[in-house]
C-alpha positions as a printed NumPy array, in Angstrom:
array([[108.338, 163.056,  82.749],
       [106.533, 164.152,  85.893],
       [105.359, 160.71 ,  87.032],
       [108.876, 159.218,  87.17 ],
       [111.781, 159.99 ,  89.454],
       [115.19 , 159.601,  87.875],
       [117.326, 156.909,  89.534],
       [120.466, 158.462,  91.004],
       [122.626, 155.465,  91.899],
       [123.779, 154.746,  88.351],
       [124.275, 156.66 ,  85.114],
       [121.816, 156.458,  82.249],
       [123.668, 157.006,  78.994],
       [122.19 , 157.481,  75.545],
       [124.129, 155.355,  73.059],
       [123.625, 156.628,  69.522],
       [124.896, 154.661,  66.549],
       [125.802, 157.615,  64.331],
       [125.909, 157.671,  60.554],
       [122.926, 159.553,  59.075],
       [123.018, 163.344,  59.658],
       [119.7  , 164.194,  57.904],
       [117.841, 162.062,  60.437],
       [119.873, 162.862,  63.522],
       [118.999, 166.551,  63.262],
       [115.505, 165.525,  64.39 ],
       [116.78 , 163.145,  67.063],
       [119.002, 165.876,  68.501],
       [115.953, 167.819,  69.721],
       [114.573, 164.773,  71.522],
       [117.927, 163.982,  73.098],
       [118.392, 167.508,  74.389],
       [114.878, 167.516,  75.852],
       [115.719, 164.302,  77.724],
       [119.062, 165.426,  79.174],
       [119.279, 165.488,  82.959],
       [119.991, 169.222,  82.763],
       [116.533, 169.665,  81.231],
       [114.733, 167.436,  83.708],
       [115.229, 164.227,  81.735],
       [116.872, 160.885,  82.429],
       [119.986, 161.051,  80.238],
       [123.16 , 161.811,  82.177],
       [125.223, 161.674,  79.009],
       [124.828, 160.96 ,  75.305],
       [127.564, 159.064,  73.471],
       [127.592, 159.261,  69.678],
       [129.436, 156.202,  68.427],
       [130.947, 156.88 ,  65.013],
       [129.96 , 154.016,  62.736],
       [130.82 , 155.707,  59.445],
       [133.974, 156.696,  57.593],
       [132.372, 159.555,  55.649],
       [134.423, 162.649,  56.418],
       [131.546, 165.082,  55.86 ],
       [129.316, 163.171,  58.303],
       [132.046, 163.11 ,  60.942],
       [132.503, 166.866,  60.588],
       [128.768, 167.259,  61.161],
       [129.063, 165.228,  64.358],
       [132.034, 167.3  ,  65.536],
       [129.817, 170.391,  65.363],
       [126.901, 168.611,  67.021],
       [128.802, 167.433,  70.104],
       [129.869, 171.008,  70.774],
       [126.217, 171.985,  71.324],
       [126.014, 170.206,  74.707],
       [128.549, 169.475,  77.419],
       [126.777, 166.12 ,  77.891],
       [127.412, 165.043,  74.283],
       [130.498, 162.909,  73.544],
       [131.931, 161.448,  70.341],
       [133.199, 157.866,  70.593],
       [135.75 , 156.609,  68.054],
       [135.903, 152.859,  67.44 ],
       [139.043, 150.851,  66.654],
       [137.105, 149.412,  63.703],
       [133.681, 149.968,  62.164],
       [130.843, 147.503,  62.647],
       [128.072, 146.836,  65.151],
       [130.081, 144.238,  67.076],
       [132.794, 146.81 ,  67.64 ],
       [130.239, 149.353,  68.866],
       [129.108, 147.13 ,  71.701],
       [132.518, 145.803,  72.704],
       [134.253, 149.18 ,  72.853],
       [131.658, 151.742,  73.942],
       [129.978, 150.484,  77.125],
       [130.987, 150.183,  80.778],
       [129.55 , 147.628,  83.167],
       [128.013, 149.884,  85.828],
       [125.876, 152.068,  83.56 ],
       [122.466, 151.561,  81.959],
       [122.448, 152.353,  78.271],
       [119.57 , 153.552,  76.147],
       [120.622, 152.449,  72.697],
       [118.913, 154.727,  70.152],
       [119.355, 154.467,  66.4  ],
       [120.101, 157.7  ,  64.6  ],
       [116.946, 157.404,  62.48 ],
       [114.536, 157.541,  65.402],
       [112.261, 160.433,  64.444],
       [109.88 , 160.478,  67.423],
       [109.531, 159.165,  70.948],
       [106.994, 160.166,  73.541],
       [107.885, 162.237,  76.598],
       [108.115, 159.251,  78.949],
       [109.641, 156.712,  76.561],
       [113.089, 156.712,  78.17 ],
       [111.692, 156.701,  81.701],
       [109.349, 153.86 ,  80.793],
       [112.028, 151.53 ,  79.431],
       [114.311, 152.347,  82.377],
       [111.658, 151.554,  84.954],
       [110.554, 148.389,  83.19 ],
       [114.178, 147.221,  83.178],
       [114.374, 147.907,  86.92 ],
       [110.97 , 146.317,  87.608],
       [111.923, 143.214,  85.615],
       [115.575, 142.536,  86.497],
       [115.441, 139.063,  84.962],
       [114.785, 140.55 ,  81.535],
       [117.83 , 140.866,  79.314],
       [116.738, 144.161,  77.769],
       [113.66 , 146.337,  77.377],
       [112.701, 147.762,  74.012],
       [110.298, 150.593,  73.215],
       [107.044, 149.962,  71.358],
       [108.435, 150.657,  67.922],
       [106.445, 152.227,  65.126],
       [107.747, 150.738,  61.871],
       [108.924, 147.393,  63.14 ],
       [107.929, 143.996,  61.729],
       [107.493, 142.626,  65.239],
       [105.108, 145.331,  66.434],
       [103.425, 146.524,  63.224],
       [101.034, 143.58 ,  63.017],
       [100.078, 144.139,  66.652],
       [ 99.481, 147.855,  66.084],
       [ 97.252, 146.981,  63.142],
       [ 95.169, 144.485,  65.083],
       [ 94.91 , 146.66 ,  68.206],
       [ 93.501, 149.563,  66.151],
       [ 96.473, 151.973,  66.058],
       [ 96.756, 151.918,  62.245],
       [ 94.472, 154.04 ,  60.102],
       [ 93.386, 154.032,  56.465],
       [ 95.806, 155.859,  54.147],
       [ 96.885, 155.608,  50.521],
       [ 99.355, 157.733,  48.548],
       [ 98.303, 160.605,  46.342],
       [ 99.26 , 159.887,  42.742],
       [ 98.823, 163.379,  41.292],
       [100.891, 166.416,  42.263],
       [ 98.845, 168.689,  44.581],
       [ 97.931, 172.17 ,  43.312],
       [100.356, 174.996,  43.99 ],
       [ 97.869, 176.777,  46.242],
       [ 97.644, 173.82 ,  48.654],
       [ 97.371, 174.961,  52.27 ],
       [100.673, 175.196,  54.156],
       [ 99.01 , 173.226,  56.961],
       [ 98.614, 170.322,  54.554],
       [101.884, 170.522,  52.639],
       [105.233, 172.153,  53.298],
       [107.827, 172.678,  56.03 ],
       [105.295, 173.33 ,  58.817],
       [102.8  , 170.605,  57.918],
       [102.398, 167.548,  60.154],
       [ 98.767, 167.397,  61.29 ],
       [ 96.647, 164.675,  59.714],
       [ 93.501, 166.759,  60.189],
       [ 94.748, 169.224,  57.525],
       [ 95.06 , 166.534,  54.856],
       [ 92.407, 166.257,  52.144],
       [ 90.496, 163.004,  51.855],
       [ 91.876, 160.602,  49.24 ],
       [ 89.805, 161.009,  46.079],
       [ 91.725, 159.425,  43.229],
       [ 90.429, 157.95 ,  40.016],
       [ 90.687, 154.212,  39.67 ],
       [ 90.88 , 151.412,  42.21 ],
       [ 91.297, 152.205,  45.904],
       [ 94.472, 150.195,  46.507],
       [ 98.255, 150.264,  46.384],
       [100.435, 147.23 ,  45.591],
       [102.833, 145.716,  48.109],
       [105.742, 143.849,  46.617],
       [108.057, 141.338,  48.301],
       [109.961, 140.835,  45.064],
       [112.778, 143.118,  46.056],
       [116.371, 142.721,  47.175],
       [117.175, 143.482,  50.815],
       [120.511, 145.127,  49.934],
       [119.172, 148.676,  49.991],
       [118.26 , 148.929,  46.316],
       [115.114, 150.852,  45.367],
       [112.211, 149.988,  43.119],
       [112.406, 151.142,  39.519],
       [110.196, 154.137,  38.786],
       [107.952, 152.103,  36.446],
       [107.251, 149.482,  39.117],
       [103.583, 149.747,  40.202],
       [104.733, 149.528,  43.847],
       [107.188, 152.443,  43.51 ],
       [106.438, 155.887,  44.994],
       [104.222, 157.983,  42.697],
       [106.522, 161.024,  42.897],
       [109.1  , 162.55 ,  45.225],
       [107.642, 164.437,  48.171],
       [104.194, 162.879,  47.889],
       [101.75 , 162.652,  50.784],
       [ 99.583, 159.812,  52.021],
       [ 95.95 , 160.783,  52.409],
       [ 93.197, 159.453,  54.68 ],
       [ 90.545, 157.325,  53.022],
       [ 86.795, 157.886,  53.143],
       [ 84.892, 155.327,  55.244],
       [ 88.168, 154.399,  56.978],
       [ 86.993, 151.407,  59.016],
       [ 85.647, 149.686,  55.916],
       [ 88.479, 150.65 ,  53.578],
       [ 91.434, 149.799,  55.81 ],
       [ 91.374, 146.318,  54.28 ],
       [ 92.305, 147.917,  50.959],
       [ 95.484, 149.477,  52.365],
       [ 99.029, 148.058,  52.507],
       [ 98.807, 147.231,  56.229],
       [ 96.203, 144.575,  55.41 ],
       [ 99.258, 142.578,  54.237],
       [100.989, 142.921,  57.626],
       [102.47 , 139.789,  59.214],
       [103.955, 138.942,  62.606],
       [107.194, 138.071,  60.859],
       [110.636, 139.614,  61.338],
       [111.378, 139.3  ,  57.609],
       [107.881, 139.87 ,  56.235],
       [106.17 , 142.802,  54.471],
       [106.488, 145.105,  57.493],
       [110.276, 144.918,  57.08 ],
       [110.478, 144.978,  53.295],
       [107.69 , 147.322,  52.252],
       [108.081, 151.089,  52.256],
       [104.3  , 151.345,  51.741],
       [103.488, 149.623,  55.042],
       [106.037, 151.884,  56.724],
       [104.473, 155.029,  55.258],
       [101.043, 154.   ,  56.5  ],
       [102.212, 153.326,  60.06 ],
       [104.063, 156.658,  60.191],
       [101.051, 158.632,  58.979],
       [ 98.915, 156.726,  61.49 ],
       [101.271, 157.712,  64.302],
       [101.082, 161.387,  63.372],
       [ 97.281, 161.126,  63.413],
       [ 97.379, 159.43 ,  66.823],
       [ 99.719, 162.091,  68.188],
       [ 97.446, 164.883,  66.997],
       [ 94.362, 163.185,  68.457],
       [ 96.129, 162.421,  71.744],
       [ 95.416, 158.725,  71.381],
       [ 98.742, 156.992,  71.955],
       [ 96.795, 154.65 ,  74.234],
       [ 95.946, 152.719,  71.065],
       [ 99.483, 151.304,  71.244],
       [ 99.224, 150.272,  74.905],
       [ 98.657, 146.529,  74.832],
       [100.322, 143.866,  76.973],
       [100.21 , 142.902,  80.632],
       [100.633, 145.514,  83.362],
       [102.751, 145.539,  86.48 ],
       [100.749, 146.095,  89.691],
       [103.123, 148.91 ,  90.607],
       [102.915, 150.896,  87.373],
       [100.954, 151.616,  84.238],
       [103.473, 149.847,  82.009],
       [102.323, 147.428,  79.328],
       [104.698, 144.512,  78.852],
       [104.947, 142.299,  75.772],
       [107.326, 139.365,  76.192],
       [109.189, 138.586,  72.972],
       [109.815, 135.022,  74.248],
       [113.125, 134.808,  72.37 ],
       [111.686, 135.892,  69.021],
       [113.768, 138.401,  67.089],
       [113.052, 142.022,  68.006],
       [114.353, 145.254,  66.548],
       [116.647, 147.025,  69.006],
       [116.339, 150.555,  67.623],
       [115.422, 151.928,  71.076],
       [116.509, 149.705,  73.967],
       [117.472, 149.828,  77.642],
       [120.248, 147.422,  78.656],
       [122.872, 147.196,  81.39 ],
       [126.46 , 147.585,  80.275],
       [127.392, 144.54 ,  82.37 ],
       [125.   , 142.329,  80.421],
       [126.646, 143.403,  77.193],
       [130.218, 142.965,  78.391],
       [129.536, 139.614,  80.075],
       [128.463, 138.254,  76.695],
       [130.99 , 139.946,  74.428],
       [132.427, 139.313,  71.962],
       [129.29 , 138.267,  70.109],
       [129.407, 135.017,  68.199],
       [127.889, 136.428,  65.021],
       [127.962, 139.736,  63.113],
       [124.227, 140.435,  63.564],
       [124.068, 142.324,  66.872],
       [120.272, 142.467,  66.79 ],
       [119.979, 138.685,  66.565],
       [122.581, 138.238,  69.293],
       [120.937, 140.709,  71.693],
       [117.31 , 139.743,  71.099],
       [117.534, 135.996,  70.39 ],
       [120.808, 134.145,  70.971],
       [122.022, 135.637,  74.243],
       [118.581, 135.986,  75.883],
       [117.787, 132.369,  75.005],
       [121.128, 131.141,  76.325],
       [120.576, 133.014,  79.612],
       [116.817, 132.334,  79.755],
       [116.253, 136.087,  80.086],
       [113.788, 137.377,  77.48 ],
       [113.625, 140.785,  75.865],
       [110.528, 142.732,  76.901],
       [108.684, 145.503,  75.072],
       [107.218, 148.345,  77.109],
       [104.194, 149.202,  74.991],
       [103.698, 152.552,  76.756],
       [107.066, 153.75 ,  75.411],
       [106.08 , 154.709,  71.868],
       [108.965, 155.463,  69.52 ],
       [109.135, 155.846,  65.734],
       [111.91 , 154.27 ,  63.686],
       [112.041, 155.883,  60.259],
       [113.215, 153.178,  57.883],
       [115.087, 149.944,  57.258],
       [117.546, 149.568,  54.408],
       [114.74 , 147.808,  52.509],
       [112.481, 150.869,  52.735],
       [114.566, 153.587,  51.114],
       [111.539, 154.689,  49.084],
       [110.213, 156.325,  52.265],
       [112.514, 159.235,  51.468],
       [110.247, 159.933,  48.466],
       [107.356, 160.714,  50.824],
       [107.095, 163.948,  52.798],
       [107.319, 162.074,  56.112],
       [110.761, 163.298,  57.125],
       [109.51 , 166.859,  56.623],
       [106.435, 166.094,  58.756],
       [108.494, 164.697,  61.626],
       [110.803, 167.704,  61.34 ],
       [107.808, 170.049,  61.49 ],
       [106.398, 168.283,  64.546],
       [109.761, 168.411,  66.322],
       [110.238, 172.101,  65.553],
       [106.796, 172.944,  66.913],
       [106.609, 170.61 ,  69.898],
       [110.082, 169.383,  70.906],
       [112.907, 171.682,  69.785],
       [113.684, 174.897,  71.596],
       [113.489, 178.212,  69.755],
       [117.277, 178.324,  69.441],
       [117.511, 174.722,  68.193],
       [115.093, 174.73 ,  65.25 ],
       [115.819, 172.246,  62.477],
       [116.389, 173.858,  59.108],
       [114.818, 172.279,  56.038],
       [117.482, 170.711,  53.832],
       [118.365, 172.47 ,  50.606],
       [116.04 , 171.379,  47.859],
       [113.385, 169.98 ,  50.159]])
């Protein structure tokens, strides 16, 4: 965060839509690193309770006690519309972060803040999201996605701990894919978007729980045999529905992190005064998993007309005001999964992001424990 100075004339508040404790344990390390008390931009973090599960709320009660800058926000009713109408104040800038964000780079928050300040006519500024239908196709065509396919056979018990297990995250430790049969993996769109999962006998289902994705030989040639070859610039296309595309983009990110090549995501126009890359969504739908927005802009347009807050905040309201949503492509952030991609939990990706956070982000006294049974 050394190249940015934190603005001091307004508060920057992290707004977390809370409801998934297994994921938020990872996010907690990133939030703490970005608190103003640790040299970051976040003056406060507000966890908005959007669940009625008692066990999850108890988890949050313990979490907010770990920092004096953490606050729990109770809503009069559940739902995304209620979150926005009852948890923001006009004078603050909010960094809305979903609770299943599993990575963001050191300057991601600073980047979206400064782009919002540099482009006051924008309605909001979103990070360059890994695992997003709007950005996945761009990442693929700009060279940020690499050749991976899932292993279909359980690895041997003596597999290196650098390649498999609670400390494994580096792509360089993975063996090269060397399976029998065709080098491919099916992508299906024939699936409900209600959160249901593929049946185990479906060819597009995960091969087994906890499996890895492995790099392919001759990667430049063979990338056309991978799921991301089916990517579309389409908010409701394969990048939204397919867990396989999501797995490939996540493994590609971990490879890019290890190789220090996040510049592969940095497309878009640049401001003369900064190194930001700006992609104008031009009123197309955009995921708002990691977004900078002024509280006043939310309150001036509340209550929302429809129940879909993402459509309201990225399409309807920006179009009505003629103020587009921008993406800062230098703010790289990883969104774990959509409700249509629940099969991702059968990969080892959550363990890999946990391992990376423990090694590189979390403090020694804030290490994330592996969940029981995995």
